[in-house]
Coordinates of C-alpha atoms in Angstrom, one line a residue:
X1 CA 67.5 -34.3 -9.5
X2 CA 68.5 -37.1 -12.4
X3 CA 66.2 -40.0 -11.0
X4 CA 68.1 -43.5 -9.7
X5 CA 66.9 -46.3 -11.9
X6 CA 64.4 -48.3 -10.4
X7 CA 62.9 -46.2 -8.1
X8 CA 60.1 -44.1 -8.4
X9 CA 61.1 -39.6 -8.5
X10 CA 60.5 -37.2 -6.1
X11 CA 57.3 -37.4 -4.0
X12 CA 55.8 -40.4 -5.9
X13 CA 57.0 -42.6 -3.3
X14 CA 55.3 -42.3 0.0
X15 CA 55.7 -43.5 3.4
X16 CA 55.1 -47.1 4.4
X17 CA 51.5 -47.7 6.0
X18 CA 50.6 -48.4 9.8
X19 CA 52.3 -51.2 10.1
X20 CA 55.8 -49.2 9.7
X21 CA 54.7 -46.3 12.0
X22 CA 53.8 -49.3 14.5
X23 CA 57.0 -50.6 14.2
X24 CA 58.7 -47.1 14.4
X25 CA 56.8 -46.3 17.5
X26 CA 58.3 -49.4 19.3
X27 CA 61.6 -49.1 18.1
X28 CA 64.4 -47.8 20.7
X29 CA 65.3 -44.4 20.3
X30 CA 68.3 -43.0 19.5
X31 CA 71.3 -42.9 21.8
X32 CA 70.5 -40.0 24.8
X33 CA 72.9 -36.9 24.1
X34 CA 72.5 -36.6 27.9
X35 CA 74.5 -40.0 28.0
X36 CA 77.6 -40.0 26.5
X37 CA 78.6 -43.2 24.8
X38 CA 75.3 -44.5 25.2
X39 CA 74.6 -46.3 21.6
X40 CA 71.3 -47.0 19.8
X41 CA 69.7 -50.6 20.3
X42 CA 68.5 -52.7 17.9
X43 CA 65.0 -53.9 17.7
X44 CA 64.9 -57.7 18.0
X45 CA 61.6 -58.0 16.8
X46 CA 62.8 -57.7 13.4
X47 CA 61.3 -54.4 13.0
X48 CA 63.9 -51.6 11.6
X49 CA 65.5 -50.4 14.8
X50 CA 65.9 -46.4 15.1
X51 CA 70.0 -45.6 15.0
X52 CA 70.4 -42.0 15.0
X53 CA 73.3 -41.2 16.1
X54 CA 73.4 -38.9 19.9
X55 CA 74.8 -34.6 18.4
X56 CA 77.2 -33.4 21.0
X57 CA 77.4 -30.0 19.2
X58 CA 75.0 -27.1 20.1
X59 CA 72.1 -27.0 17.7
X60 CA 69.9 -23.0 17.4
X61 CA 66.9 -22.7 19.3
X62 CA 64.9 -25.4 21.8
X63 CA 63.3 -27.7 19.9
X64 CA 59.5 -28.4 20.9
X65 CA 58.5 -31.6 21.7
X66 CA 55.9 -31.6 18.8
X67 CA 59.3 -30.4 16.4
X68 CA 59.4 -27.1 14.2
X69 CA 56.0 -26.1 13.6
X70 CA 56.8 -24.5 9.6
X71 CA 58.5 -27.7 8.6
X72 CA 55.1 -30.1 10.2
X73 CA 54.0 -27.7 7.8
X74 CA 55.6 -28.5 4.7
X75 CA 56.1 -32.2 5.5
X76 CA 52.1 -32.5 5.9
X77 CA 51.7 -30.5 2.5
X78 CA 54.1 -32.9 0.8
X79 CA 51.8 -35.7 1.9
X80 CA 54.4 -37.4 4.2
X81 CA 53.6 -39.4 7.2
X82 CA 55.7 -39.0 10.1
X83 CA 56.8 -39.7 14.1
X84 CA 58.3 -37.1 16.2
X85 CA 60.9 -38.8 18.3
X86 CA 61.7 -37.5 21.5
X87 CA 64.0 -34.5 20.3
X88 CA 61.5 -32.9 18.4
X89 CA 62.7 -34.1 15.2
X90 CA 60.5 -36.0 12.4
X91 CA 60.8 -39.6 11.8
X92 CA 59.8 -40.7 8.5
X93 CA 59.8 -44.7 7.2
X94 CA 59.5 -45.1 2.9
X95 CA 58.7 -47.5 1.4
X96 CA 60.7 -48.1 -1.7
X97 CA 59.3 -50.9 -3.3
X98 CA 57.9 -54.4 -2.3
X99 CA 61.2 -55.5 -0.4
X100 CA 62.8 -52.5 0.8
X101 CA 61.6 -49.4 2.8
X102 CA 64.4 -46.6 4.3
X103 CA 63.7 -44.5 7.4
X104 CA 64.8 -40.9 7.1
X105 CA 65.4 -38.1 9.6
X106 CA 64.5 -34.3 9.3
X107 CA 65.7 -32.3 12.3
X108 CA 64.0 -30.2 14.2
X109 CA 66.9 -27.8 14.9
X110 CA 68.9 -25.8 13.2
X111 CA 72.4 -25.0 12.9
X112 CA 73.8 -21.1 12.0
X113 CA 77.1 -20.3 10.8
X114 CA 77.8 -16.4 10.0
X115 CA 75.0 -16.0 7.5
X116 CA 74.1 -19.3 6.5
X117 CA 71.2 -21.2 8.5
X118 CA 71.0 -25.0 7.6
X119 CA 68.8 -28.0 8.4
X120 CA 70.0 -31.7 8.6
X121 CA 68.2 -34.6 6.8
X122 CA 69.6 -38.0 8.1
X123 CA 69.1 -41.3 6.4
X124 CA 71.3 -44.5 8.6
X125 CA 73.0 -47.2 6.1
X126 CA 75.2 -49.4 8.2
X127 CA 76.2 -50.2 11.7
X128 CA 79.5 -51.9 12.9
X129 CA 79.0 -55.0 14.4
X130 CA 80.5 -53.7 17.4
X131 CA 79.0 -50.1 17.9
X132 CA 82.6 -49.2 17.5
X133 CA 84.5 -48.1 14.8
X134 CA 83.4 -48.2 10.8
X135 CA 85.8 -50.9 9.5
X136 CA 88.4 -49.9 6.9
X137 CA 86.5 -51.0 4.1
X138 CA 83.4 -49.4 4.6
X139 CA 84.3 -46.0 5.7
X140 CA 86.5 -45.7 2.5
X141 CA 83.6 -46.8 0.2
X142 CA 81.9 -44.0 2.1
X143 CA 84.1 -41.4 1.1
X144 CA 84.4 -42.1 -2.3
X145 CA 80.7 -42.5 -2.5
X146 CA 81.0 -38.9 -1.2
X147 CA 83.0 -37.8 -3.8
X148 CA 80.4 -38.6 -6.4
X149 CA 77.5 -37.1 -4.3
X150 CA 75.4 -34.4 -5.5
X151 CA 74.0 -33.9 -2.5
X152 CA 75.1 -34.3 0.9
X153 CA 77.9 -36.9 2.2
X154 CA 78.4 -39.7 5.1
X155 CA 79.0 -39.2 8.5
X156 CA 79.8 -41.8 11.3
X157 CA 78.6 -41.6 14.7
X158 CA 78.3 -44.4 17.6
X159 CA 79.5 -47.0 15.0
X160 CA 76.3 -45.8 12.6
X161 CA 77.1 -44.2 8.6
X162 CA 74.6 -41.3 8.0
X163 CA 73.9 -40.0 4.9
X164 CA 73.2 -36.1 5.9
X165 CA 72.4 -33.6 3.7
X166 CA 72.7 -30.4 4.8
X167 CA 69.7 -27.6 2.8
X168 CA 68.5 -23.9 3.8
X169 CA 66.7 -24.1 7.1
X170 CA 64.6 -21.8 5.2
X171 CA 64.3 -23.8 1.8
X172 CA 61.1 -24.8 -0.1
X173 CA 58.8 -27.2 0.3
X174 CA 59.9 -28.7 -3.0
X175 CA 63.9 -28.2 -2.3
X176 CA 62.7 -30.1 0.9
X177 CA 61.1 -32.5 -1.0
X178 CA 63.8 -33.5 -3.4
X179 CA 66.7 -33.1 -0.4
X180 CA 64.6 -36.2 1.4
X181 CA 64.2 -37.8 -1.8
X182 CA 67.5 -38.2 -2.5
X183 CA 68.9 -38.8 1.3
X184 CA 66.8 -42.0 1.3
X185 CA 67.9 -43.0 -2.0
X186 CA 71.4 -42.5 -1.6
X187 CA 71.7 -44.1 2.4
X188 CA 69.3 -47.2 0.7
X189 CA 71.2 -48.0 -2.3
X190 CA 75.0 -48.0 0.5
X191 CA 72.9 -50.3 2.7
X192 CA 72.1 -52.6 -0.2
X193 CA 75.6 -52.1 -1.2
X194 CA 77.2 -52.9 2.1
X195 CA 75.0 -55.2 3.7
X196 CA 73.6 -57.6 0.7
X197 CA 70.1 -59.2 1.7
X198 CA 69.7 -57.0 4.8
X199 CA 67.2 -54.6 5.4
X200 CA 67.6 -52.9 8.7
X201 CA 67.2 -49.0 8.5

């Protein structure tokens, strides 16, 4: 993957200490799938508020409450720090340099279609102001962000983008690597983008 200027490549840049994980921990979680329309709070402690989004569609498999045991695997061989929320999947917070830090999702679950079996790495980079709908103006920036993507595209959900990249369920631990790598860097830069000054996923 061609490095963004500025930050550091691939797994050079780790997760944020306690402090973040704290934070994570007492963040709300995301919106209940068992509760339609239900949208994700933010934290008004100033910590970065969880926002991943509720997935109506059937996902393979039951997730365990401790999340898939092979990818705890390569996530703790990469080094990474990490929550599991309550849907099994792991919640990771990076920090990106002295100012910014990005959470990233890496789901649990998988998704199968003929042949192909795929796992989802989220990274939120905007929420509407009203949980509703993306105004005009972002959600076209989005897709021609998309357009130029190497790697994954946006999607919108309770009024939250999502950068989501889409890899091999059964993918290396370095494709794994370099898929988070540039989830977070790509759903960091839009936030920057779109929200100037703000830091909230």
């Amino acid at each position: 993957m061609r490095p963004i200027s500025g930050f550091p490549t691939g797994s050079t840049f780790r997760l944020a200490g306690a402090a973040l994980l704290a934070a994570l921990a007492a963040a709300p979680a995301w919106a209940d799938p068992a509760k339609p329309g239900a949208s994700a709070a933010t934290s008004t402690d100033g910590t970065k508020a969880a926002a991943k989004p509720a997935r109506e569609d059937k996902a393979e498999g039951a997730a365990s409450k401790d999340g898939d045991p092979a990818l705890r695997a390569q996530l703790q061989a990469l080094g990474y720090k990490y929550e599991v929320d309550e849907d099994g999947d792991f919640v990771l917070t990076f920090a990106l340099d002295e100012q910014r830090s990005q959470m990233a999702y890496v789901l649990s679950r998988t998704q199968r279609y003929g042949s192909l079996k795929v796992r989802e790495i989220w990274s939120p980079a905007y929420r509407s102001a009203d949980r509703g709908a993306l105004p005009a103006a972002v959600a076209n920036r989005l897709l021609e962000d998309g357009q130029l993507s190497k790697l994954g595209g946006w999607v919108s959900q309770d009024g939250v983008a999502v950068f989501v990249v889409k890899l091999d369920a059964d993918a290396s631990q370095q494709t794994l690597d370099d898929a988070i790598d540039y989830a977070v860097r790509a759903a960091d830069q839009m936030e920057a983008e779109l929200t100037p000054g703000q830091d909230e996923f």
